[in-house]
């Protein structure tokens, strides 16, 4: 955001050597910051450097989806949270070398040195599971349907030409260059990746209008198989629908909006609303502006629009995938896949919100999601059509997102296993990792040595995290009266304990007995009762 960039530049330019020491910094939707840093964004990297020279600052990163394109985003996250020096590599090649691997039939995991990775992030993660009572306030998620839409003949011909050009360009850039320096640019997939074939997969101008502005094309000729499929699915779910595309101009929101107008819709204008009985759509894009977006949201989320009476379809680009709080959405439509799984999840979550459907009757409190993939025509258009034997651009990008979802999911699982609340949450789907209190450091980080040397040393050494071994012990019961109420405690004599005893009390959160320490407000009272006994 401009304000964020302005503040960082102010610190860097006017306060050379300034730090954030003494401050607590809270970042919401922190995954966007991590992504910007790993992509080498100047302002984001400036913030990272500012954070790293502020060892006495406290950082709190909030996110429901901490990983977007790659687990490498965890490097800036945990480096900023931990005390210096770095605990994870600042170069994607090094991160992948030490912590990622290709799956095999014998070992399907994508993670390398999982335990050594966890050792470096102990104490830095808080992960709270949503309660059943809270979850019940969300609409029912009916799942996601993948719609494979065959391209039309002319559209496919233009698509093949675009793919030939993309393949030629890719062959010239086949070698993946190793980036130099911390968080160098171009360490991830570019937003321009296969951009032309992706746009054509959504929509291509008619043969006679290929070189003309879209405003010059008759509305009746602005159509595509995807557009037709999207509108047909919208009509299956009466109420409000939201439609996403990364593209605004060619192959995106603009031609789709014109297609809607030919189908009888009109664009809603918050400044000049009409009273016609036509169905309406609203467009959210970067050009809409914050005030314009808020004005549209006020109408779209009002009780008067709970069934889509005023605005039936809301279409938006990436500007609407985070931060917007929609109400009463019945279906979501992703016009084309994105190569990172978070984009799909964040878009769907615009429609699946806390208490977002309470205006609707219980039978309508649900959301169906769709993703549209353009595929090759059912029959090859030419004898030498080699592309038809390969996945289409949409299919490859969707498969890429699914693979990344698996990789990211494995790392998220590792994070949850070492979260502070893991043992308290008692989630049956998570196997908490707890180390026995041996006082042994969990990883090696010599400030005078490069992190790579420290990583190699850690990987070659035995895991210092020893599992806790449960054993039964005999303890003596003592009853202590506290504020007029009797409470049971148990104690075991111990020569290693400075007070001579290990004392246990029942912990409601754990559902079991737990050792109490001198910090417990009743510790001295219990200890006195034990000594008298």
Coordinates of C-alpha atoms in Angstrom, one line a residue:
X1 CA 0.0 0.0 0.0
X2 CA 1.2 3.6 -0.7
X3 CA 1.1 4.6 3.0
X4 CA 3.2 1.6 4.0
X5 CA 5.7 2.3 1.3
X6 CA 5.8 6.0 2.3
X7 CA 6.5 5.2 6.0
X8 CA 9.3 2.7 5.2
X9 CA 10.9 5.2 2.8
X10 CA 10.7 7.9 5.4
X11 CA 12.5 5.8 8.0
X12 CA 15.2 4.7 5.5
X13 CA 15.8 8.1 3.9
X14 CA 15.6 10.5 6.9
X15 CA 16.5 8.3 9.8
X16 CA 19.6 6.3 8.6
X17 CA 20.2 3.5 11.0
X18 CA 16.9 3.9 12.7
X19 CA 15.3 0.8 14.2
X20 CA 11.9 -0.4 15.6
X21 CA 13.5 -1.3 18.9
X22 CA 11.0 -0.8 21.8
X23 CA 8.0 -1.1 19.5
X24 CA 5.4 -3.9 19.0
X25 CA 4.6 -4.3 15.3
X26 CA 1.4 -6.0 14.3
X27 CA 0.9 -7.1 10.7
X28 CA -2.5 -8.4 9.6
X29 CA -2.8 -10.5 6.4
X30 CA 0.9 -11.0 6.9
X31 CA 1.2 -13.6 4.1
X32 CA 1.1 -10.6 1.7
X33 CA 4.2 -9.2 3.4
X34 CA 6.0 -12.5 3.3
X35 CA 5.2 -12.9 -0.4
X36 CA 6.4 -9.4 -1.3
X37 CA 9.7 -10.0 0.6
X38 CA 10.4 -13.3 -1.1
X39 CA 9.6 -11.7 -4.5
X40 CA 12.2 -9.1 -3.9
X41 CA 9.9 -6.1 -3.6
X42 CA 11.9 -3.1 -2.7
X43 CA 9.7 -1.7 0.0
X44 CA 9.0 -5.1 1.5
X45 CA 12.7 -6.0 1.6
X46 CA 13.4 -2.6 3.2
X47 CA 10.9 -3.5 5.9
X48 CA 12.6 -6.9 6.4
X49 CA 16.0 -5.2 6.8
X50 CA 14.5 -2.7 9.2
X51 CA 13.0 -5.6 11.3
X52 CA 16.3 -7.5 11.2
X53 CA 18.2 -4.6 12.7
X54 CA 15.7 -4.2 15.4
X55 CA 16.4 -7.2 17.8
X56 CA 14.5 -5.6 20.6
X57 CA 11.3 -5.1 18.7
X58 CA 8.4 -7.5 19.0
X59 CA 6.5 -8.7 15.9
X60 CA 3.1 -10.3 15.7
X61 CA 2.1 -11.7 12.3
X62 CA -1.6 -12.5 11.8
X63 CA -2.8 -14.8 9.0
X64 CA -5.3 -17.4 8.2
X65 CA -3.3 -18.6 5.2
X66 CA 0.4 -18.0 6.1
X67 CA 1.7 -19.7 2.9
X68 CA 0.9 -18.6 -0.6
X69 CA 3.2 -19.7 -3.4
X70 CA 6.0 -21.4 -1.6
X71 CA 7.1 -22.5 1.9
X72 CA 10.1 -20.2 1.3
X73 CA 7.8 -17.5 2.6
X74 CA 8.4 -18.9 6.1
X75 CA 12.0 -17.7 6.0
X76 CA 11.4 -14.0 6.3
X77 CA 8.5 -14.7 8.7
X78 CA 10.6 -16.7 11.3
X79 CA 13.8 -14.7 10.7
X80 CA 11.9 -11.5 11.8
X81 CA 10.3 -13.3 14.8
X82 CA 13.4 -15.0 16.1
X83 CA 16.4 -13.4 17.8
X84 CA 19.4 -12.7 15.5
X85 CA 21.1 -14.3 13.6
X86 CA 18.9 -15.7 10.8
X87 CA 17.4 -19.1 11.6
X88 CA 16.3 -19.9 8.0
X89 CA 18.0 -19.2 4.6
X90 CA 17.3 -16.0 2.7
X91 CA 17.8 -17.6 -0.7
X92 CA 15.1 -19.9 -2.2
X93 CA 17.7 -22.4 -3.6
X94 CA 19.2 -22.9 -0.2
X95 CA 15.8 -23.3 1.5
X96 CA 14.8 -25.9 -1.1
X97 CA 18.1 -27.7 -0.8
X98 CA 17.8 -28.1 3.0
X99 CA 14.1 -28.4 3.6
X100 CA 12.4 -29.6 0.4
X101 CA 12.5 -32.8 -1.7
X102 CA 10.8 -34.5 -4.6
X103 CA 8.4 -37.2 -3.6
X104 CA 9.0 -40.9 -4.4
X105 CA 6.8 -43.9 -4.3
X106 CA 8.6 -45.0 -1.1
X107 CA 8.5 -41.5 0.5
X108 CA 5.7 -39.2 -0.7
X109 CA 6.7 -36.4 1.6
X110 CA 7.9 -33.1 0.0
X111 CA 9.7 -32.1 3.2
X112 CA 13.4 -32.8 3.9
X113 CA 14.8 -32.6 7.5
X114 CA 11.3 -31.9 8.9
X115 CA 12.4 -32.3 12.6
X116 CA 15.4 -30.0 12.1
X117 CA 13.1 -27.4 10.6
X118 CA 10.7 -27.6 13.5
X119 CA 13.6 -27.3 16.0
X120 CA 14.3 -23.8 14.6
X121 CA 10.7 -22.5 15.0
X122 CA 9.8 -23.8 18.5
X123 CA 8.1 -21.1 20.5
X124 CA 7.4 -18.8 17.5
X125 CA 4.0 -20.1 16.5
X126 CA 0.5 -19.7 17.9
X127 CA -2.2 -21.7 16.1
X128 CA -5.8 -21.6 17.4
X129 CA -8.4 -23.9 16.0
X130 CA -11.9 -22.4 15.4
X131 CA -14.4 -23.7 18.0
X132 CA -17.5 -25.7 16.9
X133 CA -19.7 -22.9 18.2
X134 CA -17.8 -20.4 16.1
X135 CA -17.8 -22.6 13.0
X136 CA -21.5 -23.0 13.2
X137 CA -21.9 -19.3 12.4
X138 CA -20.5 -19.8 8.9
X139 CA -22.6 -20.8 5.9
X140 CA -22.3 -24.4 4.7
X141 CA -19.5 -24.9 2.3
X142 CA -20.8 -27.1 -0.5
X143 CA -17.4 -27.7 -2.0
X144 CA -15.7 -26.7 -5.3
X145 CA -16.7 -28.1 -8.7
X146 CA -14.1 -28.0 -11.5
X147 CA -15.7 -27.2 -14.8
X148 CA -13.8 -28.2 -17.9
X149 CA -14.9 -26.1 -20.8
X150 CA -13.9 -27.1 -24.3
X151 CA -12.7 -24.1 -26.4
X152 CA -14.4 -23.2 -29.6
X153 CA -12.6 -23.8 -32.9
X154 CA -11.5 -20.2 -33.7
X155 CA -10.7 -19.5 -30.0
X156 CA -8.5 -22.7 -30.0
X157 CA -6.7 -21.6 -33.2
X158 CA -5.7 -18.3 -31.6
X159 CA -4.8 -20.2 -28.4
X160 CA -2.4 -22.5 -30.3
X161 CA -0.6 -19.5 -31.8
X162 CA -0.2 -18.0 -28.4
X163 CA 1.1 -21.2 -27.0
X164 CA 3.7 -21.6 -29.8
X165 CA 5.0 -18.1 -29.0
X166 CA 5.1 -18.9 -25.2
X167 CA 6.9 -22.1 -25.7
X168 CA 9.5 -20.4 -27.9
X169 CA 10.0 -17.7 -25.3
X170 CA 10.2 -20.3 -22.5
X171 CA 12.9 -22.3 -24.3
X172 CA 15.1 -19.2 -24.4
X173 CA 14.7 -18.9 -20.6
X174 CA 14.7 -22.6 -19.7
X175 CA 17.6 -22.4 -17.2
X176 CA 16.5 -21.3 -13.8
X177 CA 19.2 -18.9 -12.7
X178 CA 20.3 -19.0 -9.1
X179 CA 19.5 -15.6 -7.5
X180 CA 22.2 -13.8 -5.7
X181 CA 21.8 -12.0 -2.4
X182 CA 19.0 -12.1 0.2
X183 CA 15.5 -12.3 -1.3
X184 CA 16.5 -11.5 -4.8
X185 CA 13.9 -10.7 -7.4
X186 CA 12.4 -13.3 -9.7
X187 CA 12.6 -16.2 -7.2
X188 CA 9.0 -17.2 -8.0
X189 CA 6.6 -17.6 -10.9
X190 CA 6.0 -14.3 -12.7
X191 CA 2.5 -12.9 -12.9
X192 CA 3.0 -12.7 -16.6
X193 CA 3.4 -16.5 -16.9
X194 CA 1.5 -17.7 -19.9
X195 CA -0.6 -14.6 -19.7
X196 CA -1.7 -14.5 -23.3
X197 CA -2.9 -18.1 -23.5
X198 CA -4.6 -17.7 -20.2
X199 CA -6.5 -14.6 -21.4
X200 CA -7.5 -16.4 -24.6
X201 CA -8.7 -19.3 -22.6
X202 CA -11.3 -17.0 -21.1
X203 CA -12.3 -15.0 -24.2
X204 CA -11.0 -14.1 -27.6
X205 CA -12.2 -11.3 -29.8
X206 CA -14.2 -12.4 -32.9
X207 CA -12.2 -12.9 -36.1
X208 CA -13.3 -9.6 -37.7
X209 CA -12.4 -7.6 -34.6
X210 CA -9.1 -9.0 -33.4
X211 CA -7.3 -5.7 -33.8
X212 CA -10.1 -3.4 -32.7
X213 CA -11.0 -2.1 -29.3
X214 CA -13.5 -4.2 -27.4
X215 CA -15.9 -1.2 -27.3
X216 CA -16.3 -1.5 -31.1
X217 CA -17.5 -5.1 -31.0
X218 CA -21.2 -5.7 -31.1
X219 CA -22.4 -7.0 -27.7
X220 CA -24.0 -10.1 -29.4
X221 CA -20.5 -11.2 -30.5
X222 CA -18.8 -10.8 -27.0
X223 CA -19.2 -14.3 -25.7
X224 CA -17.2 -17.4 -24.9
X225 CA -17.8 -21.0 -23.7
X226 CA -16.6 -20.0 -20.2
X227 CA -18.8 -16.9 -20.0
X228 CA -21.8 -19.0 -20.9
X229 CA -20.9 -21.7 -18.4
X230 CA -20.4 -19.1 -15.6
X231 CA -23.8 -17.5 -16.2
X232 CA -25.6 -20.9 -16.4
X233 CA -24.1 -21.9 -13.1
X234 CA -25.0 -18.5 -11.5
X235 CA -28.6 -19.1 -12.5
X236 CA -28.6 -22.5 -10.7
X237 CA -28.1 -20.7 -7.4
X238 CA -30.6 -17.9 -6.9
X239 CA -29.2 -15.0 -5.0
X240 CA -25.8 -13.3 -5.0
X241 CA -22.9 -14.5 -7.0
X242 CA -19.3 -13.3 -7.0
X243 CA -16.9 -13.8 -10.0
X244 CA -13.1 -13.4 -10.0
X245 CA -10.6 -13.0 -12.8
X246 CA -7.0 -11.9 -12.6
X247 CA -7.5 -10.0 -15.8
X248 CA -9.5 -6.8 -16.1
X249 CA -9.1 -6.0 -19.8
X250 CA -8.5 -8.7 -22.5
X251 CA -9.9 -12.0 -21.5
X252 CA -11.2 -10.8 -18.1
X253 CA -13.8 -8.6 -16.3
X254 CA -14.4 -6.1 -19.1
X255 CA -15.6 -8.5 -21.8
X256 CA -17.5 -10.5 -19.2
X257 CA -19.3 -7.4 -18.0
X258 CA -20.3 -6.6 -21.7
X259 CA -21.4 -10.2 -22.1
X260 CA -23.7 -9.8 -19.0
X261 CA -25.1 -6.6 -20.5
X262 CA -26.1 -8.5 -23.7
X263 CA -27.7 -11.1 -21.4
X264 CA -29.9 -8.4 -19.9
X265 CA -27.9 -7.1 -17.0
X266 CA -26.9 -3.5 -16.3
X267 CA -24.0 -2.1 -14.3
X268 CA -24.9 -0.8 -10.9
X269 CA -23.9 2.8 -10.3
X270 CA -23.9 3.8 -6.7
X271 CA -23.9 7.6 -7.6
X272 CA -26.9 7.2 -10.0
X273 CA -28.9 4.1 -9.0
X274 CA -31.8 3.2 -11.3
X275 CA -35.2 1.7 -10.4
X276 CA -35.5 -0.6 -13.4
X277 CA -36.3 -4.2 -12.8
X278 CA -33.2 -5.4 -14.7
X279 CA -30.6 -7.6 -12.9
X280 CA -27.5 -5.7 -12.1
X281 CA -23.8 -6.4 -11.7
X282 CA -21.1 -4.4 -9.9
X283 CA -17.4 -4.3 -10.8
X284 CA -14.7 -4.0 -8.2
X285 CA -11.2 -3.3 -9.6
X286 CA -8.2 -1.1 -8.8
X287 CA -9.8 1.7 -10.8
X288 CA -12.8 1.6 -8.5
X289 CA -11.0 3.3 -5.6
X290 CA -11.5 2.7 -1.9
X291 CA -14.5 5.0 -1.6
X292 CA -16.1 3.5 -4.7
X293 CA -15.6 0.0 -3.3
X294 CA -17.0 0.9 0.0
X295 CA -20.1 2.5 -1.6
X296 CA -20.7 -0.7 -3.6
X297 CA -20.2 -2.8 -0.5
X298 CA -22.7 -0.8 1.5
X299 CA -25.4 -1.6 -1.1
X300 CA -24.3 -5.1 -1.8
X301 CA -24.3 -6.2 1.8
X302 CA -27.5 -4.4 2.8
X303 CA -30.6 -6.3 3.9
X304 CA -32.4 -4.8 0.8
X305 CA -30.0 -6.9 -1.3
X306 CA -29.9 -10.1 0.7
X307 CA -31.4 -12.0 -2.3
X308 CA -29.5 -10.0 -4.9
X309 CA -32.5 -7.7 -5.6
X310 CA -30.2 -4.7 -6.3
X311 CA -26.9 -6.2 -7.2
X312 CA -27.0 -9.8 -8.3
X313 CA -23.5 -10.4 -9.5
X314 CA -20.2 -8.9 -8.2
X315 CA -17.2 -9.2 -10.4
X316 CA -13.7 -8.3 -9.2
X317 CA -9.9 -8.8 -9.8
X318 CA -7.3 -9.5 -7.2
X319 CA -8.3 -6.3 -5.4
X320 CA -11.3 -8.2 -4.0
X321 CA -9.6 -11.4 -2.9
X322 CA -8.6 -10.1 0.5
X323 CA -10.2 -7.7 2.9
X324 CA -13.7 -7.5 1.4
X325 CA -16.5 -8.8 3.6
X326 CA -19.5 -9.9 1.5
X327 CA -22.9 -11.1 2.7
X328 CA -25.4 -13.7 1.5
X329 CA -23.2 -15.0 -1.4
X330 CA -24.7 -18.3 -2.8
X331 CA -22.0 -19.1 -5.4
X332 CA -18.4 -18.2 -6.2
X333 CA -16.9 -18.4 -9.7
X334 CA -13.2 -18.4 -10.4
X335 CA -12.9 -17.6 -14.2
X336 CA -9.4 -19.1 -14.4
X337 CA -7.1 -21.0 -12.1
X338 CA -4.2 -19.4 -10.3
X339 CA -0.9 -21.2 -9.6
X340 CA -1.0 -20.6 -5.9
X341 CA -3.7 -22.3 -3.8
X342 CA -4.2 -19.4 -1.5
X343 CA -5.8 -17.3 -4.2
X344 CA -8.6 -19.8 -4.6
X345 CA -9.1 -20.1 -0.9
X346 CA -9.1 -16.4 -0.2
X347 CA -11.5 -15.8 -3.1
X348 CA -13.9 -18.5 -1.8
X349 CA -13.6 -17.0 1.7
X350 CA -15.0 -13.7 0.4
X351 CA -18.4 -15.6 0.3
X352 CA -18.0 -17.9 3.2
X353 CA -17.8 -15.4 6.2
X354 CA -18.6 -15.4 9.8
X355 CA -22.4 -14.7 10.3
X356 CA -22.5 -13.7 6.6
X357 CA -25.8 -15.5 5.9
X358 CA -27.9 -14.8 9.0
X359 CA -30.3 -12.7 6.9
X360 CA -31.2 -15.8 4.8
X361 CA -33.4 -18.7 5.8
X362 CA -31.4 -21.8 7.0
X363 CA -32.0 -23.7 3.7
X364 CA -30.2 -20.9 1.8
X365 CA -27.2 -20.6 4.1
X366 CA -24.8 -22.4 1.8
X367 CA -22.2 -21.6 -0.8
X368 CA -21.2 -23.5 -4.0
X369 CA -17.9 -22.7 -5.6
X370 CA -16.7 -23.2 -9.2
X371 CA -13.4 -23.1 -11.0
X372 CA -13.4 -23.0 -14.8
X373 CA -10.7 -24.6 -16.9
X374 CA -10.5 -24.1 -20.6
X375 CA -9.6 -27.4 -22.3
X376 CA -8.8 -28.6 -25.8
X377 CA -11.8 -29.2 -28.1
X378 CA -13.3 -32.7 -28.0
X379 CA -11.8 -33.5 -31.4
X380 CA -8.5 -32.1 -32.8
X381 CA -8.9 -29.2 -35.1
X382 CA -6.0 -30.2 -37.3
X383 CA -4.0 -33.4 -38.0
X384 CA -0.8 -32.0 -36.6
X385 CA -2.3 -30.6 -33.4
X386 CA 0.4 -31.7 -31.0
X387 CA -1.0 -29.5 -28.2
X388 CA -4.2 -31.6 -27.9
X389 CA -2.2 -34.5 -26.3
X390 CA -1.0 -32.2 -23.5
X391 CA -2.8 -30.5 -20.7
X392 CA -4.1 -27.0 -21.6
X393 CA -2.7 -23.9 -19.9
X394 CA -5.6 -23.8 -17.4
X395 CA -5.2 -27.5 -16.6
X396 CA -1.4 -27.1 -16.0
X397 CA -1.8 -24.1 -13.8
X398 CA -4.5 -25.8 -11.8
X399 CA -2.3 -28.9 -11.4
X400 CA 0.5 -26.5 -10.3
X401 CA -1.7 -25.0 -7.6
X402 CA -2.8 -28.4 -6.4
X403 CA 0.9 -29.6 -6.1
X404 CA 1.7 -26.4 -4.2
X405 CA -1.3 -27.0 -1.9
X406 CA 0.2 -30.4 -0.9
X407 CA 3.6 -28.9 -0.3
X408 CA 2.3 -26.0 1.7
X409 CA 0.0 -28.3 3.6
X410 CA 2.9 -30.4 4.8
X411 CA 4.7 -27.3 6.1
X412 CA 1.6 -26.0 7.7
X413 CA 1.2 -29.3 9.5
X414 CA 4.8 -29.0 10.8
X415 CA 4.0 -25.5 12.1
X416 CA 0.9 -26.6 13.9
X417 CA 2.7 -29.5 15.5
X418 CA 5.0 -27.1 17.3
X419 CA 2.5 -24.3 18.1
X420 CA 2.3 -23.1 21.6
X421 CA -1.3 -24.3 22.1
X422 CA -0.9 -27.6 20.3
X423 CA -1.2 -29.9 23.4
X424 CA -4.0 -27.7 24.9
X425 CA -6.1 -27.7 21.7
X426 CA -6.1 -31.6 21.6
X427 CA -6.8 -31.7 17.9
X428 CA -7.0 -35.4 16.9
X429 CA -5.7 -34.5 13.4
X430 CA -2.5 -33.0 14.8
X431 CA 0.4 -34.9 16.4
X432 CA 1.9 -32.4 18.7
X433 CA 5.7 -32.5 19.0
X434 CA 6.9 -31.8 22.5
X435 CA 10.5 -32.1 23.7
X436 CA 11.6 -33.3 27.0
X437 CA 13.0 -30.5 29.2
X438 CA 16.7 -31.4 28.9
X439 CA 17.9 -27.8 28.5
X440 CA 19.8 -28.8 25.4
X441 CA 19.7 -26.2 22.6
X442 CA 17.4 -27.4 19.8
X443 CA 19.6 -26.0 17.0
X444 CA 23.0 -24.6 16.3
X445 CA 23.4 -20.9 15.3
X446 CA 26.9 -19.6 15.6
X447 CA 26.7 -15.8 15.0
X448 CA 30.2 -15.8 13.6
X449 CA 29.4 -18.5 11.0
X450 CA 27.1 -18.5 8.0
X451 CA 23.7 -20.1 8.5
X452 CA 24.6 -22.7 5.9
X453 CA 27.4 -24.1 8.1
X454 CA 25.1 -24.1 11.0
X455 CA 22.4 -25.9 9.0
X456 CA 24.8 -28.6 7.8
X457 CA 26.0 -29.1 11.4
X458 CA 22.5 -29.5 12.6
X459 CA 21.5 -31.9 9.9
X460 CA 24.5 -34.1 10.5
X461 CA 24.0 -34.2 14.3
X462 CA 21.5 -36.3 16.2
X463 CA 18.1 -34.6 16.9
X464 CA 18.5 -32.9 20.3
X465 CA 14.7 -32.9 20.8
X466 CA 14.0 -36.0 23.0
X467 CA 10.5 -37.2 23.1
X468 CA 8.7 -37.1 26.5
X469 CA 8.2 -40.6 27.9
X470 CA 5.1 -41.1 29.9
X471 CA 5.3 -43.2 33.1
X472 CA 3.1 -43.9 36.0
X473 CA 4.2 -42.7 39.4
X474 CA 2.7 -43.1 42.9
X475 CA 1.7 -39.7 44.4
X476 CA 0.3 -38.8 47.8
X477 CA -3.0 -36.9 48.0
X478 CA -3.4 -33.8 50.0
X479 CA -6.6 -31.8 50.4
X480 CA -6.2 -28.0 50.6
X481 CA -9.1 -25.6 51.4
X482 CA -9.0 -22.5 49.2
X483 CA -11.6 -19.8 49.7
X484 CA -13.8 -22.3 51.5
X485 CA -13.6 -24.9 48.8
X486 CA -11.6 -28.2 49.1
X487 CA -9.3 -29.0 46.3
X488 CA -7.2 -32.2 45.7
X489 CA -3.5 -32.0 45.1
X490 CA -0.9 -34.7 44.7
X491 CA 2.8 -34.6 45.5
X492 CA 6.0 -36.7 45.1
X493 CA 9.1 -36.2 47.2
X494 CA 12.0 -35.1 44.9
X495 CA 15.7 -34.5 45.9
X496 CA 16.2 -32.6 42.6
X497 CA 13.5 -30.1 43.4
X498 CA 14.5 -27.0 45.4
X499 CA 11.3 -27.3 47.5
X500 CA 11.7 -31.0 48.0
X501 CA 8.4 -31.9 46.3
X502 CA 6.8 -32.0 42.8
X503 CA 3.2 -30.9 43.2
X504 CA 0.4 -31.7 40.8
X505 CA -3.1 -30.1 40.3
X506 CA -5.8 -31.0 37.9
X507 CA -5.8 -28.8 34.8
X508 CA -9.3 -28.4 33.3
X509 CA -7.9 -27.3 29.9
X510 CA -5.7 -30.4 29.6
X511 CA -8.1 -32.8 31.2
X512 CA -5.3 -34.2 33.3
X513 CA -2.9 -33.4 36.2
X514 CA -0.1 -30.9 35.6
X515 CA 2.8 -29.8 37.8
X516 CA 2.3 -26.5 39.5
X517 CA 5.2 -24.0 40.0
X518 CA 5.9 -21.3 42.6
X519 CA 4.1 -18.9 40.3
X520 CA 0.8 -20.6 41.1
X521 CA -1.0 -18.3 43.6
X522 CA -1.7 -21.3 45.9
X523 CA 1.7 -22.9 45.7
X524 CA 2.9 -21.8 49.2
X525 CA -0.3 -22.8 50.8
X526 CA -0.2 -26.3 49.3
X527 CA 3.5 -26.7 50.2
X528 CA 2.8 -25.7 53.8
X529 CA 0.0 -28.3 54.0
X530 CA 2.3 -31.0 52.5
X531 CA 5.1 -30.2 55.1
X532 CA 2.6 -30.4 57.9
X533 CA 1.3 -33.7 56.6

